[in-house]
């Protein structure tokens, strides 16, 4: 279980929940952290046996050119009111979308049992529910948005979008979790600044050169950091370290010889 790196300031008991997770982690022989931030959080709090292990991502790049793409894409499970995904979608629809051109539509993909999320559907927010194959959505979306305001772990939905060649605008929280840099692999805004988030979305949506630059840098980063081979090597290396038997103390006979 990941240690929460940046919790919702309005959630009660977040500090005690983190400590309970850390106490369990300290007893383990090996603990995996999926992001640099979580690894730092663990090791700085006494989880010395923590190792970083991200995700393995395999995906082909979509080739639809900039001019033939339109709209925004959001992917995530929306089954529980108050969850990070529902919170981020609600914030985006109410605070960010009004600052975007009226022609921009947000396509939302993911299981949607949340009453709160379903209430957000409109002419500009299209809820598609659970979809087995997302390739058609990745192929036609011009931009992927990840307005997450509180979460833990590594945002694999961002990695999947980047691997398929869809540029990303996200919150600074996700930028930190990924270890990426705003202006290089993505653009990021503070999780409380809706106008800044909207301005970044508009910049990428209208600027093909910026769109191409972000698209290529993010895809290169995913292919480098999240290759299945690297994942397997990192996993086997970490497991080998704990499987290796400890040296036996010398016996009296061997010491005498």
PDB file of C-alpha atoms in Angstrom:
ATOM      1  CA  UNK A   1       0.000   0.000   0.000  1.00  0.00           C
ATOM      2  CA  UNK A   2       1.394   3.383  -0.977  1.00  0.00           C
ATOM      3  CA  UNK A   3       2.083   6.079   1.555  1.00  0.00           C
ATOM      4  CA  UNK A   4      -0.055   9.115   0.830  1.00  0.00           C
ATOM      5  CA  UNK A   5       2.290  11.787  -0.445  1.00  0.00           C
ATOM      6  CA  UNK A   6      -0.091  14.721  -0.475  1.00  0.00           C
ATOM      7  CA  UNK A   7      -3.462  14.246   1.182  1.00  0.00           C
ATOM      8  CA  UNK A   8      -6.622  16.267   0.978  1.00  0.00           C
ATOM      9  CA  UNK A   9      -6.226  18.993   3.621  1.00  0.00           C
ATOM     10  CA  UNK A  10      -9.901  18.587   4.514  1.00  0.00           C
ATOM     11  CA  UNK A  11      -9.634  14.843   5.258  1.00  0.00           C
ATOM     12  CA  UNK A  12      -9.563  14.012   8.943  1.00  0.00           C
ATOM     13  CA  UNK A  13      -7.123  11.462  10.279  1.00  0.00           C
ATOM     14  CA  UNK A  14      -4.736  11.501   7.306  1.00  0.00           C
ATOM     15  CA  UNK A  15      -1.649  11.695   9.537  1.00  0.00           C
ATOM     16  CA  UNK A  16      -2.678   8.691  11.640  1.00  0.00           C
ATOM     17  CA  UNK A  17      -3.510   6.711   8.502  1.00  0.00           C
ATOM     18  CA  UNK A  18      -0.040   7.390   7.127  1.00  0.00           C
ATOM     19  CA  UNK A  19       1.571   6.307  10.384  1.00  0.00           C
ATOM     20  CA  UNK A  20      -0.393   3.041  10.408  1.00  0.00           C
ATOM     21  CA  UNK A  21       0.847   2.281   6.901  1.00  0.00           C
ATOM     22  CA  UNK A  22       4.411   3.147   7.854  1.00  0.00           C
ATOM     23  CA  UNK A  23       4.283   0.885  10.898  1.00  0.00           C
ATOM     24  CA  UNK A  24       3.237  -2.042   8.705  1.00  0.00           C
ATOM     25  CA  UNK A  25       5.933  -1.186   6.186  1.00  0.00           C
ATOM     26  CA  UNK A  26       8.682  -1.152   8.843  1.00  0.00           C
ATOM     27  CA  UNK A  27       7.940  -4.812   9.644  1.00  0.00           C
ATOM     28  CA  UNK A  28       8.307  -6.016   6.052  1.00  0.00           C
ATOM     29  CA  UNK A  29      11.441  -7.514   4.511  1.00  0.00           C
ATOM     30  CA  UNK A  30      10.924  -5.451   1.368  1.00  0.00           C
ATOM     31  CA  UNK A  31       8.636  -2.546   0.499  1.00  0.00           C
ATOM     32  CA  UNK A  32       8.015  -1.182  -2.977  1.00  0.00           C
ATOM     33  CA  UNK A  33       7.291   2.503  -3.580  1.00  0.00           C
ATOM     34  CA  UNK A  34       5.919   3.443  -6.986  1.00  0.00           C
ATOM     35  CA  UNK A  35       7.128   7.046  -7.090  1.00  0.00           C
ATOM     36  CA  UNK A  36      10.228   9.023  -6.042  1.00  0.00           C
ATOM     37  CA  UNK A  37       8.132  11.057  -3.616  1.00  0.00           C
ATOM     38  CA  UNK A  38       6.759   7.997  -1.840  1.00  0.00           C
ATOM     39  CA  UNK A  39      10.209   6.422  -1.667  1.00  0.00           C
ATOM     40  CA  UNK A  40      11.552   9.570  -0.002  1.00  0.00           C
ATOM     41  CA  UNK A  41       8.577   9.632   2.372  1.00  0.00           C
ATOM     42  CA  UNK A  42       9.217   6.031   3.417  1.00  0.00           C
ATOM     43  CA  UNK A  43      12.984   6.164   3.811  1.00  0.00           C
ATOM     44  CA  UNK A  44      12.865   9.458   5.710  1.00  0.00           C
ATOM     45  CA  UNK A  45      10.488   7.833   8.212  1.00  0.00           C
ATOM     46  CA  UNK A  46      12.474   4.720   8.925  1.00  0.00           C
ATOM     47  CA  UNK A  47      11.473   2.294   6.167  1.00  0.00           C
ATOM     48  CA  UNK A  48      15.050   1.465   5.212  1.00  0.00           C
ATOM     49  CA  UNK A  49      14.123  -1.576   3.094  1.00  0.00           C
ATOM     50  CA  UNK A  50      12.030   0.446   0.635  1.00  0.00           C
ATOM     51  CA  UNK A  51      12.849   0.225  -3.062  1.00  0.00           C
ATOM     52  CA  UNK A  52      11.313   2.035  -6.006  1.00  0.00           C
ATOM     53  CA  UNK A  53       9.342  -0.034  -8.496  1.00  0.00           C
ATOM     54  CA  UNK A  54       7.190   1.851 -10.964  1.00  0.00           C
ATOM     55  CA  UNK A  55       4.867   0.456 -13.614  1.00  0.00           C
ATOM     56  CA  UNK A  56       5.446  -1.465 -16.814  1.00  0.00           C
ATOM     57  CA  UNK A  57       3.668   0.247 -19.692  1.00  0.00           C
ATOM     58  CA  UNK A  58       3.326  -1.241 -23.156  1.00  0.00           C
ATOM     59  CA  UNK A  59       1.327   0.689 -25.717  1.00  0.00           C
ATOM     60  CA  UNK A  60       1.525   1.680 -29.340  1.00  0.00           C
ATOM     61  CA  UNK A  61       1.543   5.358 -30.230  1.00  0.00           C
ATOM     62  CA  UNK A  62      -1.570   6.777 -31.880  1.00  0.00           C
ATOM     63  CA  UNK A  63      -0.704   8.577 -35.111  1.00  0.00           C
ATOM     64  CA  UNK A  64      -3.662  10.906 -35.695  1.00  0.00           C
ATOM     65  CA  UNK A  65      -2.236  14.368 -36.524  1.00  0.00           C
ATOM     66  CA  UNK A  66      -2.901  17.467 -34.428  1.00  0.00           C
ATOM     67  CA  UNK A  67      -5.332  19.033 -36.903  1.00  0.00           C
ATOM     68  CA  UNK A  68      -7.595  15.988 -36.945  1.00  0.00           C
ATOM     69  CA  UNK A  69      -7.859  15.746 -33.162  1.00  0.00           C
ATOM     70  CA  UNK A  70     -10.269  17.612 -30.917  1.00  0.00           C
ATOM     71  CA  UNK A  71     -11.564  17.622 -27.371  1.00  0.00           C
ATOM     72  CA  UNK A  72     -10.158  16.638 -24.003  1.00  0.00           C
ATOM     73  CA  UNK A  73      -9.959  13.193 -22.419  1.00  0.00           C
ATOM     74  CA  UNK A  74     -10.314  12.159 -18.766  1.00  0.00           C
ATOM     75  CA  UNK A  75      -9.905   8.506 -17.717  1.00  0.00           C
ATOM     76  CA  UNK A  76     -10.592   7.102 -14.255  1.00  0.00           C
ATOM     77  CA  UNK A  77     -12.911   5.109 -12.031  1.00  0.00           C
ATOM     78  CA  UNK A  78     -15.846   7.239 -10.888  1.00  0.00           C
ATOM     79  CA  UNK A  79     -17.757   4.825  -8.684  1.00  0.00           C
ATOM     80  CA  UNK A  80     -17.385   6.536  -5.283  1.00  0.00           C
ATOM     81  CA  UNK A  81     -18.521  10.009  -4.277  1.00  0.00           C
ATOM     82  CA  UNK A  82     -15.643  11.932  -2.750  1.00  0.00           C
ATOM     83  CA  UNK A  83     -12.933   9.803  -4.368  1.00  0.00           C
ATOM     84  CA  UNK A  84      -9.910  11.558  -5.946  1.00  0.00           C
ATOM     85  CA  UNK A  85     -11.269  10.989  -9.461  1.00  0.00           C
ATOM     86  CA  UNK A  86     -14.761  12.273  -8.689  1.00  0.00           C
ATOM     87  CA  UNK A  87     -13.332  15.265  -6.826  1.00  0.00           C
ATOM     88  CA  UNK A  88     -11.016  16.143  -9.723  1.00  0.00           C
ATOM     89  CA  UNK A  89     -13.761  15.794 -12.343  1.00  0.00           C
ATOM     90  CA  UNK A  90     -16.128  17.962 -10.304  1.00  0.00           C
ATOM     91  CA  UNK A  91     -13.445  20.618  -9.807  1.00  0.00           C
ATOM     92  CA  UNK A  92     -12.571  20.615 -13.502  1.00  0.00           C
ATOM     93  CA  UNK A  93     -16.172  20.820 -14.680  1.00  0.00           C
ATOM     94  CA  UNK A  94     -17.180  23.585 -12.282  1.00  0.00           C
ATOM     95  CA  UNK A  95     -13.982  25.620 -11.991  1.00  0.00           C
ATOM     96  CA  UNK A  96     -11.881  24.996 -15.112  1.00  0.00           C
ATOM     97  CA  UNK A  97     -14.236  24.235 -17.988  1.00  0.00           C
ATOM     98  CA  UNK A  98     -16.027  27.638 -17.842  1.00  0.00           C
ATOM     99  CA  UNK A  99     -12.673  29.291 -18.675  1.00  0.00           C
ATOM    100  CA  UNK A 100     -12.156  27.185 -21.812  1.00  0.00           C
ATOM    101  CA  UNK A 101     -13.538  27.920 -25.282  1.00  0.00           C
ATOM    102  CA  UNK A 102     -17.178  26.867 -25.586  1.00  0.00           C
ATOM    103  CA  UNK A 103     -16.329  24.430 -28.382  1.00  0.00           C
ATOM    104  CA  UNK A 104     -14.056  22.322 -26.142  1.00  0.00           C
ATOM    105  CA  UNK A 105     -15.709  19.087 -24.954  1.00  0.00           C
ATOM    106  CA  UNK A 106     -14.463  16.701 -22.264  1.00  0.00           C
ATOM    107  CA  UNK A 107     -14.817  12.969 -22.953  1.00  0.00           C
ATOM    108  CA  UNK A 108     -14.914  10.970 -19.688  1.00  0.00           C
ATOM    109  CA  UNK A 109     -14.154   7.242 -19.687  1.00  0.00           C
ATOM    110  CA  UNK A 110     -14.459   4.964 -16.669  1.00  0.00           C
ATOM    111  CA  UNK A 111     -17.006   3.086 -14.589  1.00  0.00           C
ATOM    112  CA  UNK A 112     -19.386   5.725 -13.209  1.00  0.00           C
ATOM    113  CA  UNK A 113     -21.652   4.718 -10.332  1.00  0.00           C
ATOM    114  CA  UNK A 114     -21.098   7.936  -8.389  1.00  0.00           C
ATOM    115  CA  UNK A 115     -24.228  10.069  -8.155  1.00  0.00           C
ATOM    116  CA  UNK A 116     -22.036  13.156  -7.933  1.00  0.00           C
ATOM    117  CA  UNK A 117     -20.131  12.299 -11.112  1.00  0.00           C
ATOM    118  CA  UNK A 118     -23.228  11.358 -13.077  1.00  0.00           C
ATOM    119  CA  UNK A 119     -24.729  14.703 -12.168  1.00  0.00           C
ATOM    120  CA  UNK A 120     -21.910  16.457 -14.032  1.00  0.00           C
ATOM    121  CA  UNK A 121     -22.920  15.172 -17.456  1.00  0.00           C
ATOM    122  CA  UNK A 122     -23.765  17.955 -19.906  1.00  0.00           C
ATOM    123  CA  UNK A 123     -23.315  18.978 -23.540  1.00  0.00           C
ATOM    124  CA  UNK A 124     -19.648  19.661 -22.749  1.00  0.00           C
ATOM    125  CA  UNK A 125     -19.013  16.661 -20.477  1.00  0.00           C
ATOM    126  CA  UNK A 126     -19.768  13.292 -22.049  1.00  0.00           C
ATOM    127  CA  UNK A 127     -19.752  10.248 -19.780  1.00  0.00           C
ATOM    128  CA  UNK A 128     -19.004   7.021 -21.647  1.00  0.00           C
ATOM    129  CA  UNK A 129     -18.788   4.624 -18.704  1.00  0.00           C
ATOM    130  CA  UNK A 130     -16.466   1.641 -18.706  1.00  0.00           C
ATOM    131  CA  UNK A 131     -14.807   1.009 -22.072  1.00  0.00           C
ATOM    132  CA  UNK A 132     -12.659  -2.059 -22.737  1.00  0.00           C
ATOM    133  CA  UNK A 133     -10.590  -0.562 -25.560  1.00  0.00           C
ATOM    134  CA  UNK A 134      -9.535   3.077 -25.230  1.00  0.00           C
ATOM    135  CA  UNK A 135      -7.601   3.331 -28.490  1.00  0.00           C
ATOM    136  CA  UNK A 136     -10.350   5.249 -30.292  1.00  0.00           C
ATOM    137  CA  UNK A 137     -10.430   7.842 -27.495  1.00  0.00           C
ATOM    138  CA  UNK A 138      -6.652   8.218 -27.444  1.00  0.00           C
ATOM    139  CA  UNK A 139      -6.619   8.525 -31.229  1.00  0.00           C
ATOM    140  CA  UNK A 140      -9.042  11.432 -31.419  1.00  0.00           C
ATOM    141  CA  UNK A 141      -8.314  13.398 -28.199  1.00  0.00           C
ATOM    142  CA  UNK A 142      -6.070  16.401 -28.565  1.00  0.00           C
ATOM    143  CA  UNK A 143      -5.233  16.598 -24.879  1.00  0.00           C
ATOM    144  CA  UNK A 144      -5.425  14.487 -21.722  1.00  0.00           C
ATOM    145  CA  UNK A 145      -6.324  16.244 -18.458  1.00  0.00           C
ATOM    146  CA  UNK A 146      -5.474  14.987 -14.977  1.00  0.00           C
ATOM    147  CA  UNK A 147      -6.771  17.608 -12.501  1.00  0.00           C
ATOM    148  CA  UNK A 148      -6.115  15.411  -9.451  1.00  0.00           C
ATOM    149  CA  UNK A 149      -6.126  17.360  -6.173  1.00  0.00           C
ATOM    150  CA  UNK A 150      -5.321  14.548  -3.713  1.00  0.00           C
ATOM    151  CA  UNK A 151      -4.001  11.043  -4.268  1.00  0.00           C
ATOM    152  CA  UNK A 152      -1.257   8.530  -3.608  1.00  0.00           C
ATOM    153  CA  UNK A 153       0.794   6.318  -5.841  1.00  0.00           C
ATOM    154  CA  UNK A 154       1.781   6.783  -9.447  1.00  0.00           C
ATOM    155  CA  UNK A 155      -0.815   8.085 -11.946  1.00  0.00           C
ATOM    156  CA  UNK A 156      -0.745   5.234 -14.450  1.00  0.00           C
ATOM    157  CA  UNK A 157      -3.522   6.906 -16.445  1.00  0.00           C
ATOM    158  CA  UNK A 158      -1.067   9.703 -17.247  1.00  0.00           C
ATOM    159  CA  UNK A 159       1.588   7.178 -18.263  1.00  0.00           C
ATOM    160  CA  UNK A 160      -0.895   5.368 -20.518  1.00  0.00           C
ATOM    161  CA  UNK A 161      -1.962   8.601 -22.222  1.00  0.00           C
ATOM    162  CA  UNK A 162       1.627   9.736 -22.714  1.00  0.00           C
ATOM    163  CA  UNK A 163       2.634   6.343 -24.120  1.00  0.00           C
ATOM    164  CA  UNK A 164      -0.106   6.696 -26.713  1.00  0.00           C
ATOM    165  CA  UNK A 165       1.046  10.151 -27.737  1.00  0.00           C
ATOM    166  CA  UNK A 166      -1.558  12.335 -26.023  1.00  0.00           C
ATOM    167  CA  UNK A 167      -0.029  15.387 -24.260  1.00  0.00           C
ATOM    168  CA  UNK A 168      -1.011  15.950 -20.622  1.00  0.00           C
ATOM    169  CA  UNK A 169      -1.987  18.890 -18.456  1.00  0.00           C
ATOM    170  CA  UNK A 170      -2.050  17.909 -14.782  1.00  0.00           C
ATOM    171  CA  UNK A 171      -1.771  19.312 -11.280  1.00  0.00           C
ATOM    172  CA  UNK A 172       1.609  19.871  -9.668  1.00  0.00           C
ATOM    173  CA  UNK A 173       0.767  17.001  -7.317  1.00  0.00           C
ATOM    174  CA  UNK A 174       0.932  14.530 -10.201  1.00  0.00           C
ATOM    175  CA  UNK A 175       4.024  16.227 -11.604  1.00  0.00           C
ATOM    176  CA  UNK A 176       5.797  15.520  -8.304  1.00  0.00           C
ATOM    177  CA  UNK A 177       4.543  11.946  -8.135  1.00  0.00           C
ATOM    178  CA  UNK A 178       5.821  11.245 -11.628  1.00  0.00           C
ATOM    179  CA  UNK A 179       9.109  13.042 -11.128  1.00  0.00           C
ATOM    180  CA  UNK A 180       8.513  14.897 -14.393  1.00  0.00           C
ATOM    181  CA  UNK A 181       9.086  18.569 -15.162  1.00  0.00           C
ATOM    182  CA  UNK A 182       6.434  21.045 -16.202  1.00  0.00           C
ATOM    183  CA  UNK A 183       7.239  22.433 -19.612  1.00  0.00           C
ATOM    184  CA  UNK A 184       9.167  19.306 -20.587  1.00  0.00           C
ATOM    185  CA  UNK A 185       7.018  16.165 -20.353  1.00  0.00           C
ATOM    186  CA  UNK A 186       3.763  17.882 -19.349  1.00  0.00           C
ATOM    187  CA  UNK A 187       2.311  21.166 -18.176  1.00  0.00           C
ATOM    188  CA  UNK A 188       1.184  21.500 -14.563  1.00  0.00           C
ATOM    189  CA  UNK A 189      -0.714  23.977 -12.432  1.00  0.00           C
ATOM    190  CA  UNK A 190      -1.393  24.277  -8.690  1.00  0.00           C
ATOM    191  CA  UNK A 191      -4.336  22.109  -7.661  1.00  0.00           C
ATOM    192  CA  UNK A 192      -6.200  25.200  -6.426  1.00  0.00           C
ATOM    193  CA  UNK A 193      -5.639  27.458  -9.447  1.00  0.00           C
ATOM    194  CA  UNK A 194      -8.423  26.777 -11.941  1.00  0.00           C
ATOM    195  CA  UNK A 195      -7.606  29.754 -14.148  1.00  0.00           C
ATOM    196  CA  UNK A 196      -3.976  28.662 -14.516  1.00  0.00           C
ATOM    197  CA  UNK A 197      -5.037  25.106 -15.311  1.00  0.00           C
ATOM    198  CA  UNK A 198      -7.422  26.403 -17.981  1.00  0.00           C
ATOM    199  CA  UNK A 199      -4.735  28.665 -19.447  1.00  0.00           C
ATOM    200  CA  UNK A 200      -2.334  25.731 -19.806  1.00  0.00           C
ATOM    201  CA  UNK A 201      -5.018  23.591 -21.443  1.00  0.00           C
ATOM    202  CA  UNK A 202      -5.725  26.409 -23.910  1.00  0.00           C
ATOM    203  CA  UNK A 203      -2.010  26.852 -24.683  1.00  0.00           C
ATOM    204  CA  UNK A 204      -1.488  23.202 -25.615  1.00  0.00           C
ATOM    205  CA  UNK A 205      -4.846  22.940 -27.372  1.00  0.00           C
ATOM    206  CA  UNK A 206      -4.001  25.790 -29.754  1.00  0.00           C
ATOM    207  CA  UNK A 207      -0.219  25.473 -30.195  1.00  0.00           C
ATOM    208  CA  UNK A 208       0.769  22.563 -32.429  1.00  0.00           C
ATOM    209  CA  UNK A 209       4.500  23.070 -31.857  1.00  0.00           C
ATOM    210  CA  UNK A 210       4.040  22.899 -28.078  1.00  0.00           C
ATOM    211  CA  UNK A 211       1.712  19.929 -28.497  1.00  0.00           C
ATOM    212  CA  UNK A 212       4.313  18.039 -30.529  1.00  0.00           C
ATOM    213  CA  UNK A 213       7.135  18.855 -28.110  1.00  0.00           C
ATOM    214  CA  UNK A 214       5.238  17.678 -25.024  1.00  0.00           C
ATOM    215  CA  UNK A 215       3.955  14.602 -26.827  1.00  0.00           C
ATOM    216  CA  UNK A 216       7.420  13.443 -27.860  1.00  0.00           C
ATOM    217  CA  UNK A 217       9.158  14.185 -24.548  1.00  0.00           C
ATOM    218  CA  UNK A 218       6.503  12.416 -22.479  1.00  0.00           C
ATOM    219  CA  UNK A 219       6.454   9.369 -24.709  1.00  0.00           C
ATOM    220  CA  UNK A 220      10.247   9.120 -24.618  1.00  0.00           C
ATOM    221  CA  UNK A 221      10.159   9.341 -20.818  1.00  0.00           C
ATOM    222  CA  UNK A 222       7.578   6.564 -20.506  1.00  0.00           C
ATOM    223  CA  UNK A 223       9.456   4.286 -22.875  1.00  0.00           C
ATOM    224  CA  UNK A 224      12.652   4.847 -20.891  1.00  0.00           C
ATOM    225  CA  UNK A 225      11.300   4.604 -17.349  1.00  0.00           C
ATOM    226  CA  UNK A 226       8.441   2.136 -17.768  1.00  0.00           C
ATOM    227  CA  UNK A 227       9.693  -0.489 -20.182  1.00  0.00           C
ATOM    228  CA  UNK A 228       8.700  -4.046 -19.221  1.00  0.00           C
ATOM    229  CA  UNK A 229      12.377  -5.053 -19.315  1.00  0.00           C
ATOM    230  CA  UNK A 230      13.373  -2.375 -16.819  1.00  0.00           C
ATOM    231  CA  UNK A 231      10.442  -3.305 -14.582  1.00  0.00           C
ATOM    232  CA  UNK A 232      11.449  -6.982 -14.606  1.00  0.00           C
ATOM    233  CA  UNK A 233      15.102  -6.198 -13.915  1.00  0.00           C
ATOM    234  CA  UNK A 234      14.259  -3.869 -11.022  1.00  0.00           C
ATOM    235  CA  UNK A 235      11.894  -6.425  -9.515  1.00  0.00           C
ATOM    236  CA  UNK A 236      14.318  -9.337  -9.789  1.00  0.00           C
ATOM    237  CA  UNK A 237      17.163  -7.248  -8.387  1.00  0.00           C
ATOM    238  CA  UNK A 238      15.108  -6.256  -5.329  1.00  0.00           C
ATOM    239  CA  UNK A 239      13.919  -9.817  -4.705  1.00  0.00           C
ATOM    240  CA  UNK A 240      17.422 -11.227  -5.083  1.00  0.00           C
ATOM    241  CA  UNK A 241      18.645  -8.915  -2.355  1.00  0.00           C
ATOM    242  CA  UNK A 242      16.283 -10.411   0.219  1.00  0.00           C
ATOM    243  CA  UNK A 243      16.545 -14.004  -1.013  1.00  0.00           C
ATOM    244  CA  UNK A 244      20.318 -14.060  -0.716  1.00  0.00           C
ATOM    245  CA  UNK A 245      21.207 -16.020   2.460  1.00  0.00           C
ATOM    246  CA  UNK A 246      23.147 -14.200   5.130  1.00  0.00           C
ATOM    247  CA  UNK A 247      26.824 -15.294   5.559  1.00  0.00           C
ATOM    248  CA  UNK A 248      27.219 -18.058   8.124  1.00  0.00           C
ATOM    249  CA  UNK A 249      29.396 -17.306  11.132  1.00  0.00           C
ATOM    250  CA  UNK A 250      32.667 -19.274  11.092  1.00  0.00           C
ATOM    251  CA  UNK A 251      32.698 -22.531  13.085  1.00  0.00           C
ATOM    252  CA  UNK A 252      35.403 -23.308  15.591  1.00  0.00           C
ATOM    253  CA  UNK A 253      37.003 -25.807  13.161  1.00  0.00           C
ATOM    254  CA  UNK A 254      37.099 -23.375  10.255  1.00  0.00           C
ATOM    255  CA  UNK A 255      38.444 -20.653  12.518  1.00  0.00           C
ATOM    256  CA  UNK A 256      41.209 -22.963  13.677  1.00  0.00           C
ATOM    257  CA  UNK A 257      42.255 -23.811  10.152  1.00  0.00           C
TER     258      UNK A 257
END
